[in-house]
PDB file of N, CA and C in Angstrom:
ATOM      1  N   MET B 275      -0.159 -15.872 -21.831  1.00 63.00           N
ATOM      2  CA  MET B 275      -0.774 -14.565 -21.724  1.00 63.00           C
ATOM      3  C   MET B 275      -2.271 -14.703 -21.424  1.00 63.00           C
ATOM      4  N   GLU B 276      -2.915 -15.678 -22.020  1.00 80.00           N
ATOM      5  CA  GLU B 276      -4.344 -15.894 -21.813  1.00 80.00           C
ATOM      6  C   GLU B 276      -4.643 -16.168 -20.334  1.00 80.00           C
ATOM      7  N   TYR B 277      -3.772 -16.939 -19.683  1.00 79.00           N
ATOM      8  CA  TYR B 277      -3.939 -17.234 -18.256  1.00 79.00           C
ATOM      9  C   TYR B 277      -3.889 -15.951 -17.431  1.00 79.00           C
ATOM     10  N   CYS B 278      -2.944 -15.083 -17.736  1.00 81.00           N
ATOM     11  CA  CYS B 278      -2.782 -13.842 -16.996  1.00 81.00           C
ATOM     12  C   CYS B 278      -3.997 -12.933 -17.201  1.00 81.00           C
ATOM     13  N   GLU B 279      -4.489 -12.841 -18.415  1.00 86.00           N
ATOM     14  CA  GLU B 279      -5.680 -12.032 -18.684  1.00 86.00           C
ATOM     15  C   GLU B 279      -6.872 -12.553 -17.888  1.00 86.00           C
ATOM     16  N   LYS B 280      -6.974 -13.871 -17.774  1.00 88.00           N
ATOM     17  CA  LYS B 280      -8.048 -14.466 -16.976  1.00 88.00           C
ATOM     18  C   LYS B 280      -7.921 -14.036 -15.513  1.00 88.00           C
ATOM     19  N   LYS B 281      -6.692 -14.033 -14.998  1.00 87.00           N
ATOM     20  CA  LYS B 281      -6.457 -13.613 -13.611  1.00 87.00           C
ATOM     21  C   LYS B 281      -6.809 -12.141 -13.411  1.00 87.00           C
ATOM     22  N   ILE B 282      -6.465 -11.304 -14.374  1.00 90.00           N
ATOM     23  CA  ILE B 282      -6.786  -9.881 -14.268  1.00 90.00           C
ATOM     24  C   ILE B 282      -8.303  -9.680 -14.256  1.00 90.00           C
ATOM     25  N   ASN B 283      -9.030 -10.492 -15.003  1.00 93.00           N
ATOM     26  CA  ASN B 283     -10.477 -10.333 -15.094  1.00 93.00           C
ATOM     27  C   ASN B 283     -11.251 -11.033 -13.977  1.00 93.00           C
ATOM     28  N   GLU B 284     -10.548 -11.672 -13.040  1.00 92.00           N
ATOM     29  CA  GLU B 284     -11.224 -12.270 -11.888  1.00 92.00           C
ATOM     30  C   GLU B 284     -11.757 -11.187 -10.955  1.00 92.00           C
ATOM     31  N   ASN B 285     -12.831 -11.514 -10.284  1.00 95.00           N
ATOM     32  CA  ASN B 285     -13.424 -10.612  -9.309  1.00 95.00           C
ATOM     33  C   ASN B 285     -13.923 -11.476  -8.152  1.00 95.00           C
ATOM     34  N   PHE B 286     -13.359 -11.291  -6.964  1.00 96.00           N
ATOM     35  CA  PHE B 286     -13.822 -12.059  -5.814  1.00 96.00           C
ATOM     36  C   PHE B 286     -13.444 -11.357  -4.526  1.00 96.00           C
ATOM     37  N   GLN B 287     -14.064 -11.789  -3.463  1.00 96.00           N
ATOM     38  CA  GLN B 287     -13.706 -11.326  -2.128  1.00 96.00           C
ATOM     39  C   GLN B 287     -14.169 -12.378  -1.145  1.00 96.00           C
ATOM     40  N   GLY B 288     -13.568 -12.382   0.028  1.00 97.00           N
ATOM     41  CA  GLY B 288     -13.973 -13.327   1.057  1.00 97.00           C
ATOM     42  C   GLY B 288     -12.938 -13.453   2.150  1.00 97.00           C
ATOM     43  N   LYS B 289     -13.239 -14.355   3.059  1.00 97.00           N
ATOM     44  CA  LYS B 289     -12.351 -14.632   4.181  1.00 97.00           C
ATOM     45  C   LYS B 289     -11.582 -15.916   3.879  1.00 97.00           C
ATOM     46  N   VAL B 290     -10.277 -15.875   4.075  1.00 97.00           N
ATOM     47  CA  VAL B 290      -9.420 -17.036   3.794  1.00 97.00           C
ATOM     48  C   VAL B 290      -9.670 -18.101   4.859  1.00 97.00           C
ATOM     49  N   ILE B 291     -10.031 -19.314   4.390  1.00 97.00           N
ATOM     50  CA  ILE B 291     -10.302 -20.408   5.336  1.00 97.00           C
ATOM     51  C   ILE B 291      -9.220 -21.481   5.312  1.00 97.00           C
ATOM     52  N   SER B 292      -8.382 -21.487   4.263  1.00 95.00           N
ATOM     53  CA  SER B 292      -7.245 -22.411   4.243  1.00 95.00           C
ATOM     54  C   SER B 292      -6.236 -21.969   3.192  1.00 95.00           C
ATOM     55  N   THR B 293      -4.981 -22.373   3.394  1.00 92.00           N
ATOM     56  CA  THR B 293      -3.904 -22.096   2.437  1.00 92.00           C
ATOM     57  C   THR B 293      -2.986 -23.304   2.364  1.00 92.00           C
ATOM     58  N   TYR B 294      -2.388 -23.522   1.206  1.00 90.00           N
ATOM     59  CA  TYR B 294      -1.388 -24.582   1.054  1.00 90.00           C
ATOM     60  C   TYR B 294      -0.642 -24.376  -0.260  1.00 90.00           C
ATOM     61  N   VAL B 295       0.454 -25.076  -0.414  1.00 87.00           N
ATOM     62  CA  VAL B 295       1.227 -25.054  -1.656  1.00 87.00           C
ATOM     63  C   VAL B 295       0.898 -26.318  -2.428  1.00 87.00           C
ATOM     64  N   ASP B 296       0.506 -26.157  -3.686  1.00 87.00           N
ATOM     65  CA  ASP B 296       0.186 -27.281  -4.559  1.00 87.00           C
ATOM     66  C   ASP B 296       1.453 -27.648  -5.335  1.00 87.00           C
ATOM     67  N   TYR B 297       2.190 -28.607  -4.831  1.00 85.00           N
ATOM     68  CA  TYR B 297       3.469 -28.975  -5.419  1.00 85.00           C
ATOM     69  C   TYR B 297       3.312 -29.649  -6.776  1.00 85.00           C
ATOM     70  N   PHE B 298       2.119 -30.164  -7.082  1.00 85.00           N
ATOM     71  CA  PHE B 298       1.892 -30.815  -8.368  1.00 85.00           C
ATOM     72  C   PHE B 298       1.444 -29.815  -9.436  1.00 85.00           C
ATOM     73  N   ASN B 299       1.173 -28.582  -9.034  1.00 77.00           N
ATOM     74  CA  ASN B 299       0.738 -27.543  -9.963  1.00 77.00           C
ATOM     75  C   ASN B 299       1.753 -26.396  -9.948  1.00 77.00           C
ATOM     76  N   LYS B 300       2.965 -26.687 -10.329  1.00 76.00           N
ATOM     77  CA  LYS B 300       4.050 -25.700 -10.420  1.00 76.00           C
ATOM     78  C   LYS B 300       4.240 -24.933  -9.124  1.00 76.00           C
ATOM     79  N   GLN B 301       4.029 -25.591  -8.010  1.00 78.00           N
ATOM     80  CA  GLN B 301       4.187 -25.016  -6.679  1.00 78.00           C
ATOM     81  C   GLN B 301       3.340 -23.756  -6.495  1.00 78.00           C
ATOM     82  N   ALA B 302       2.140 -23.800  -7.022  1.00 83.00           N
ATOM     83  CA  ALA B 302       1.223 -22.669  -6.861  1.00 83.00           C
ATOM     84  C   ALA B 302       0.783 -22.566  -5.409  1.00 83.00           C
ATOM     85  N   PHE B 303       0.634 -21.353  -4.950  1.00 86.00           N
ATOM     86  CA  PHE B 303       0.094 -21.108  -3.614  1.00 86.00           C
ATOM     87  C   PHE B 303      -1.426 -21.060  -3.760  1.00 86.00           C
ATOM     88  N   VAL B 304      -2.107 -21.863  -2.987  1.00 90.00           N
ATOM     89  CA  VAL B 304      -3.559 -21.975  -3.088  1.00 90.00           C
ATOM     90  C   VAL B 304      -4.187 -21.419  -1.816  1.00 90.00           C
ATOM     91  N   PHE B 305      -5.216 -20.607  -1.986  1.00 93.00           N
ATOM     92  CA  PHE B 305      -5.999 -20.171  -0.841  1.00 93.00           C
ATOM     93  C   PHE B 305      -7.473 -20.402  -1.150  1.00 93.00           C
ATOM     94  N   GLU B 306      -8.168 -20.840  -0.150  1.00 96.00           N
ATOM     95  CA  GLU B 306      -9.603 -21.083  -0.275  1.00 96.00           C
ATOM     96  C   GLU B 306     -10.321 -20.017   0.527  1.00 96.00           C
ATOM     97  N   ILE B 307     -11.366 -19.424  -0.075  1.00 97.00           N
ATOM     98  CA  ILE B 307     -12.084 -18.357   0.609  1.00 97.00           C
ATOM     99  C   ILE B 307     -13.556 -18.722   0.792  1.00 97.00           C
ATOM    100  N   LEU B 308     -14.157 -18.084   1.768  1.00 97.00           N
ATOM    101  CA  LEU B 308     -15.578 -18.241   2.065  1.00 97.00           C
ATOM    102  C   LEU B 308     -16.235 -16.874   1.922  1.00 97.00           C
ATOM    103  N   TYR B 309     -17.326 -16.836   1.146  1.00 94.00           N
ATOM    104  CA  TYR B 309     -18.063 -15.588   0.968  1.00 94.00           C
ATOM    105  C   TYR B 309     -19.535 -15.925   0.828  1.00 94.00           C
ATOM    106  N   HIS B 310     -20.331 -15.423   1.739  1.00 94.00           N
ATOM    107  CA  HIS B 310     -21.779 -15.669   1.764  1.00 94.00           C
ATOM    108  C   HIS B 310     -22.112 -17.162   1.667  1.00 94.00           C
ATOM    109  N   GLY B 311     -21.381 -17.974   2.398  1.00 94.00           N
ATOM    110  CA  GLY B 311     -21.652 -19.409   2.449  1.00 94.00           C
ATOM    111  C   GLY B 311     -21.058 -20.226   1.325  1.00 94.00           C
ATOM    112  N   ASP B 312     -20.478 -19.592   0.319  1.00 95.00           N
ATOM    113  CA  ASP B 312     -19.858 -20.301  -0.802  1.00 95.00           C
ATOM    114  C   ASP B 312     -18.344 -20.289  -0.649  1.00 95.00           C
ATOM    115  N   THR B 313     -17.718 -21.402  -1.021  1.00 96.00           N
ATOM    116  CA  THR B 313     -16.258 -21.472  -0.984  1.00 96.00           C
ATOM    117  C   THR B 313     -15.714 -21.526  -2.409  1.00 96.00           C
ATOM    118  N   SER B 314     -14.514 -21.006  -2.581  1.00 95.00           N
ATOM    119  CA  SER B 314     -13.834 -21.087  -3.872  1.00 95.00           C
ATOM    120  C   SER B 314     -12.330 -21.141  -3.646  1.00 95.00           C
ATOM    121  N   LYS B 315     -11.639 -21.824  -4.561  1.00 93.00           N
ATOM    122  CA  LYS B 315     -10.180 -21.926  -4.505  1.00 93.00           C
ATOM    123  C   LYS B 315      -9.565 -21.003  -5.534  1.00 93.00           C
ATOM    124  N   HIS B 316      -8.443 -20.413  -5.152  1.00 91.00           N
ATOM    125  CA  HIS B 316      -7.713 -19.520  -6.039  1.00 91.00           C
ATOM    126  C   HIS B 316      -6.237 -19.879  -6.000  1.00 91.00           C
ATOM    127  N   TYR B 317      -5.595 -19.822  -7.165  1.00 86.00           N
ATOM    128  CA  TYR B 317      -4.192 -20.214  -7.309  1.00 86.00           C
ATOM    129  C   TYR B 317      -3.350 -18.998  -7.623  1.00 86.00           C
ATOM    130  N   LEU B 318      -2.266 -18.827  -6.884  1.00 81.00           N
ATOM    131  CA  LEU B 318      -1.321 -17.746  -7.140  1.00 81.00           C
ATOM    132  C   LEU B 318      -0.029 -18.331  -7.683  1.00 81.00           C
ATOM    133  N   HIS B 319       0.416 -17.813  -8.778  1.00 71.00           N
ATOM    134  CA  HIS B 319       1.712 -18.195  -9.337  1.00 71.00           C
ATOM    135  C   HIS B 319       2.649 -17.001  -9.231  1.00 71.00           C
ATOM    136  N   ILE B 320       2.626 -16.373  -8.069  1.00 66.00           N
ATOM    137  CA  ILE B 320       3.466 -15.213  -7.808  1.00 66.00           C
ATOM    138  C   ILE B 320       4.785 -15.692  -7.222  1.00 66.00           C
ATOM    139  N   LYS B 321       5.876 -15.242  -7.783  1.00 63.00           N
ATOM    140  CA  LYS B 321       7.197 -15.635  -7.293  1.00 63.00           C
ATOM    141  C   LYS B 321       7.570 -14.759  -6.092  1.00 63.00           C
ATOM    142  N   THR B 322       6.959 -15.055  -4.955  1.00 63.00           N
ATOM    143  CA  THR B 322       7.211 -14.330  -3.718  1.00 63.00           C
ATOM    144  C   THR B 322       7.659 -15.327  -2.667  1.00 63.00           C
ATOM    145  N   PRO B 323       8.789 -15.112  -2.057  1.00 65.00           N
ATOM    146  CA  PRO B 323       9.234 -16.042  -1.020  1.00 65.00           C
ATOM    147  C   PRO B 323       8.239 -16.083   0.136  1.00 65.00           C
ATOM    148  N   ASP B 324       7.882 -17.281   0.545  1.00 70.00           N
ATOM    149  CA  ASP B 324       7.025 -17.504   1.716  1.00 70.00           C
ATOM    150  C   ASP B 324       5.717 -16.712   1.646  1.00 70.00           C
ATOM    151  N   THR B 325       4.911 -17.020   0.648  1.00 72.00           N
ATOM    152  CA  THR B 325       3.631 -16.345   0.432  1.00 72.00           C
ATOM    153  C   THR B 325       2.737 -16.431   1.662  1.00 72.00           C
ATOM    154  N   LYS B 326       2.926 -17.458   2.484  1.00 72.00           N
ATOM    155  CA  LYS B 326       2.104 -17.609   3.687  1.00 72.00           C
ATOM    156  C   LYS B 326       2.234 -16.408   4.630  1.00 72.00           C
ATOM    157  N   LYS B 327       3.323 -15.676   4.527  1.00 78.00           N
ATOM    158  CA  LYS B 327       3.471 -14.462   5.341  1.00 78.00           C
ATOM    159  C   LYS B 327       2.458 -13.401   4.926  1.00 78.00           C
ATOM    160  N   TYR B 328       2.049 -13.451   3.670  1.00 83.00           N
ATOM    161  CA  TYR B 328       1.171 -12.428   3.130  1.00 83.00           C
ATOM    162  C   TYR B 328      -0.308 -12.815   3.173  1.00 83.00           C
ATOM    163  N   ILE B 329      -0.601 -14.087   2.972  1.00 89.00           N
ATOM    164  CA  ILE B 329      -1.987 -14.563   2.996  1.00 89.00           C
ATOM    165  C   ILE B 329      -2.071 -15.712   3.990  1.00 89.00           C
ATOM    166  N   SER B 330      -2.906 -15.532   5.014  1.00 91.00           N
ATOM    167  CA  SER B 330      -3.051 -16.536   6.059  1.00 91.00           C
ATOM    168  C   SER B 330      -4.524 -16.789   6.339  1.00 91.00           C
ATOM    169  N   LYS B 331      -4.788 -17.917   6.945  1.00 94.00           N
ATOM    170  CA  LYS B 331      -6.146 -18.251   7.369  1.00 94.00           C
ATOM    171  C   LYS B 331      -6.682 -17.121   8.259  1.00 94.00           C
ATOM    172  N   GLY B 332      -7.909 -16.685   7.992  1.00 95.00           N
ATOM    173  CA  GLY B 332      -8.532 -15.627   8.766  1.00 95.00           C
ATOM    174  C   GLY B 332      -8.440 -14.253   8.133  1.00 95.00           C
ATOM    175  N   ASP B 333      -7.525 -14.084   7.163  1.00 95.00           N
ATOM    176  CA  ASP B 333      -7.391 -12.806   6.475  1.00 95.00           C
ATOM    177  C   ASP B 333      -8.582 -12.594   5.533  1.00 95.00           C
ATOM    178  N   SER B 334      -8.840 -11.342   5.198  1.00 96.00           N
ATOM    179  CA  SER B 334      -9.834 -11.006   4.181  1.00 96.00           C
ATOM    180  C   SER B 334      -9.089 -10.607   2.920  1.00 96.00           C
ATOM    181  N   ILE B 335      -9.631 -11.001   1.759  1.00 96.00           N
ATOM    182  CA  ILE B 335      -8.955 -10.713   0.496  1.00 96.00           C
ATOM    183  C   ILE B 335      -9.976 -10.204  -0.518  1.00 96.00           C
ATOM    184  N   ILE B 336      -9.529  -9.254  -1.321  1.00 96.00           N
ATOM    185  CA  ILE B 336     -10.372  -8.686  -2.367  1.00 96.00           C
ATOM    186  C   ILE B 336      -9.563  -8.626  -3.655  1.00 96.00           C
ATOM    187  N   LYS B 337     -10.133  -9.116  -4.737  1.00 95.00           N
ATOM    188  CA  LYS B 337      -9.545  -9.010  -6.084  1.00 95.00           C
ATOM    189  C   LYS B 337     -10.596  -8.325  -6.955  1.00 95.00           C
ATOM    190  N   ILE B 338     -10.265  -7.146  -7.463  1.00 96.00           N
ATOM    191  CA  ILE B 338     -11.189  -6.361  -8.279  1.00 96.00           C
ATOM    192  C   ILE B 338     -10.913  -6.628  -9.757  1.00 96.00           C
ATOM    193  N   LYS B 339     -11.974  -6.906 -10.506  1.00 96.00           N
ATOM    194  CA  LYS B 339     -11.864  -7.172 -11.942  1.00 96.00           C
ATOM    195  C   LYS B 339     -11.153  -6.015 -12.641  1.00 96.00           C
ATOM    196  N   GLY B 340     -10.199  -6.373 -13.493  1.00 94.00           N
ATOM    197  CA  GLY B 340      -9.455  -5.382 -14.261  1.00 94.00           C
ATOM    198  C   GLY B 340      -8.179  -4.906 -13.595  1.00 94.00           C
ATOM    199  N   GLU B 341      -7.972  -5.275 -12.339  1.00 93.00           N
ATOM    200  CA  GLU B 341      -6.759  -4.881 -11.631  1.00 93.00           C
ATOM    201  C   GLU B 341      -5.833  -6.082 -11.471  1.00 93.00           C
ATOM    202  N   SER B 342      -4.548  -5.827 -11.486  1.00 90.00           N
ATOM    203  CA  SER B 342      -3.570  -6.910 -11.352  1.00 90.00           C
ATOM    204  C   SER B 342      -2.967  -6.890  -9.948  1.00 90.00           C
ATOM    205  N   LYS B 343      -3.863  -6.971  -8.965  1.00 91.00           N
ATOM    206  CA  LYS B 343      -3.403  -6.998  -7.571  1.00 91.00           C
ATOM    207  C   LYS B 343      -4.460  -7.644  -6.686  1.00 91.00           C
ATOM    208  N   TYR B 344      -3.969  -8.141  -5.561  1.00 92.00           N
ATOM    209  CA  TYR B 344      -4.811  -8.710  -4.515  1.00 92.00           C
ATOM    210  C   TYR B 344      -4.665  -7.821  -3.287  1.00 92.00           C
ATOM    211  N   ASN B 345      -5.766  -7.355  -2.725  1.00 95.00           N
ATOM    212  CA  ASN B 345      -5.752  -6.560  -1.501  1.00 95.00           C
ATOM    213  C   ASN B 345      -6.052  -7.479  -0.328  1.00 95.00           C
ATOM    214  N   ILE B 346      -5.147  -7.541   0.625  1.00 95.00           N
ATOM    215  CA  ILE B 346      -5.264  -8.461   1.757  1.00 95.00           C
ATOM    216  C   ILE B 346      -5.300  -7.665   3.053  1.00 95.00           C
ATOM    217  N   TYR B 347      -6.333  -7.918   3.831  1.00 95.00           N
ATOM    218  CA  TYR B 347      -6.476  -7.294   5.143  1.00 95.00           C
ATOM    219  C   TYR B 347      -6.200  -8.376   6.183  1.00 95.00           C
ATOM    220  N   LYS B 348      -5.145  -8.181   6.965  1.00 93.00           N
ATOM    221  CA  LYS B 348      -4.700  -9.191   7.920  1.00 93.00           C
ATOM    222  C   LYS B 348      -5.669  -9.300   9.098  1.00 93.00           C
ATOM    223  N   SER B 349      -5.979 -10.518   9.499  1.00 93.00           N
ATOM    224  CA  SER B 349      -6.877 -10.733  10.637  1.00 93.00           C
ATOM    225  C   SER B 349      -6.236 -10.244  11.930  1.00 93.00           C
ATOM    226  N   SER B 350      -4.907 -10.278  11.986  1.00 89.00           N
ATOM    227  CA  SER B 350      -4.197  -9.837  13.188  1.00 89.00           C
ATOM    228  C   SER B 350      -4.183  -8.315  13.332  1.00 89.00           C
ATOM    229  N   ASN B 351      -4.444  -7.609  12.209  1.00 89.00           N
ATOM    230  CA  ASN B 351      -4.465  -6.149  12.228  1.00 89.00           C
ATOM    231  C   ASN B 351      -5.357  -5.682  11.076  1.00 89.00           C
ATOM    232  N   PRO B 352      -6.672  -5.641  11.292  1.00 80.00           N
ATOM    233  CA  PRO B 352      -7.615  -5.327  10.202  1.00 80.00           C
ATOM    234  C   PRO B 352      -7.404  -3.967   9.548  1.00 80.00           C
ATOM    235  N   ASP B 353      -6.695  -3.056  10.212  1.00 88.00           N
ATOM    236  CA  ASP B 353      -6.427  -1.753   9.613  1.00 88.00           C
ATOM    237  C   ASP B 353      -5.253  -1.788   8.643  1.00 88.00           C
ATOM    238  N   SER B 354      -4.545  -2.910   8.605  1.00 90.00           N
ATOM    239  CA  SER B 354      -3.396  -3.019   7.709  1.00 90.00           C
ATOM    240  C   SER B 354      -3.854  -3.508   6.336  1.00 90.00           C
ATOM    241  N   LEU B 355      -3.101  -3.156   5.333  1.00 92.00           N
ATOM    242  CA  LEU B 355      -3.389  -3.584   3.966  1.00 92.00           C
ATOM    243  C   LEU B 355      -2.091  -4.047   3.326  1.00 92.00           C
ATOM    244  N   ILE B 356      -2.126  -5.254   2.784  1.00 91.00           N
ATOM    245  CA  ILE B 356      -1.007  -5.781   2.010  1.00 91.00           C
ATOM    246  C   ILE B 356      -1.508  -5.906   0.577  1.00 91.00           C
ATOM    247  N   VAL B 357      -0.737  -5.411  -0.357  1.00 91.00           N
ATOM    248  CA  VAL B 357      -1.101  -5.496  -1.764  1.00 91.00           C
ATOM    249  C   VAL B 357      -0.093  -6.385  -2.475  1.00 91.00           C
ATOM    250  N   LEU B 358      -0.574  -7.479  -3.062  1.00 86.00           N
ATOM    251  CA  LEU B 358       0.272  -8.343  -3.886  1.00 86.00           C
ATOM    252  C   LEU B 358      -0.067  -8.033  -5.337  1.00 86.00           C
ATOM    253  N   SER B 359       0.875  -7.446  -6.047  1.00 85.00           N
ATOM    254  CA  SER B 359       0.678  -7.068  -7.447  1.00 85.00           C
ATOM    255  C   SER B 359       1.336  -8.094  -8.361  1.00 85.00           C
ATOM    256  N   PHE B 360       0.819  -8.193  -9.576  1.00 81.00           N
ATOM    257  CA  PHE B 360       1.420  -9.070 -10.570  1.00 81.00           C
ATOM    258  C   PHE B 360       1.311  -8.401 -11.931  1.00 81.00           C
ATOM    259  N   ASP B 361       2.156  -8.857 -12.859  1.00 76.00           N
ATOM    260  CA  ASP B 361       2.042  -8.394 -14.238  1.00 76.00           C
ATOM    261  C   ASP B 361       2.150  -9.595 -15.161  1.00 76.00           C
ATOM    262  N   CYS B 362       1.920  -9.368 -16.405  1.00 76.00           N
ATOM    263  CA  CYS B 362       1.885 -10.481 -17.358  1.00 76.00           C
ATOM    264  C   CYS B 362       3.225 -10.727 -18.041  1.00 76.00           C
ATOM    265  N   SER B 363       4.279 -10.067 -17.618  1.00 72.00           N
ATOM    266  CA  SER B 363       5.575 -10.205 -18.287  1.00 72.00           C
ATOM    267  C   SER B 363       6.106 -11.635 -18.204  1.00 72.00           C
ATOM    268  N   TYR B 364       5.770 -12.355 -17.139  1.00 60.00           N
ATOM    269  CA  TYR B 364       6.217 -13.749 -17.015  1.00 60.00           C
ATOM    270  C   TYR B 364       5.688 -14.579 -18.182  1.00 60.00           C
ATOM    271  N   TRP B 365       4.412 -14.388 -18.509  1.00 57.00           N
ATOM    272  CA  TRP B 365       3.803 -15.163 -19.587  1.00 57.00           C
ATOM    273  C   TRP B 365       4.227 -14.649 -20.957  1.00 57.00           C
ATOM    274  N   ASP B 366       4.620 -13.393 -21.069  1.00 60.00           N
ATOM    275  CA  ASP B 366       5.086 -12.849 -22.341  1.00 60.00           C
ATOM    276  C   ASP B 366       6.349 -13.563 -22.811  1.00 60.00           C
ATOM    277  N   LYS B 367       7.140 -14.094 -21.870  1.00 57.00           N
ATOM    278  CA  LYS B 367       8.406 -14.745 -22.199  1.00 57.00           C
ATOM    279  C   LYS B 367       8.202 -16.152 -22.736  1.00 57.00           C
ATOM    280  N   LYS B 368       7.020 -16.707 -22.598  1.00 50.00           N
ATOM    281  CA  LYS B 368       6.772 -18.094 -23.005  1.00 50.00           C
ATOM    282  C   LYS B 368       6.371 -18.194 -24.451  1.00 50.00           C
TER     283      LYS B 368
END
């Protein structure tokens, strides 16, 4: 539960510069973003088939503190919005 609360309290935005699956970290989907010259890595443990369809290099992403969702604006269609939502029920079961 503590991990999920940390994710909810994250706040970031930027342009996705790389993505990959970290097979040594419970197959987490990792995306690296660039914002004002700084890079940061973020890990998604969302059980979504083929996450690469939703987050790709060149996309813009925003995570607002206190919300349990990622807003993704596709580089191929900047007017589109994909929202990846999550809840803490997965961690409640542990």
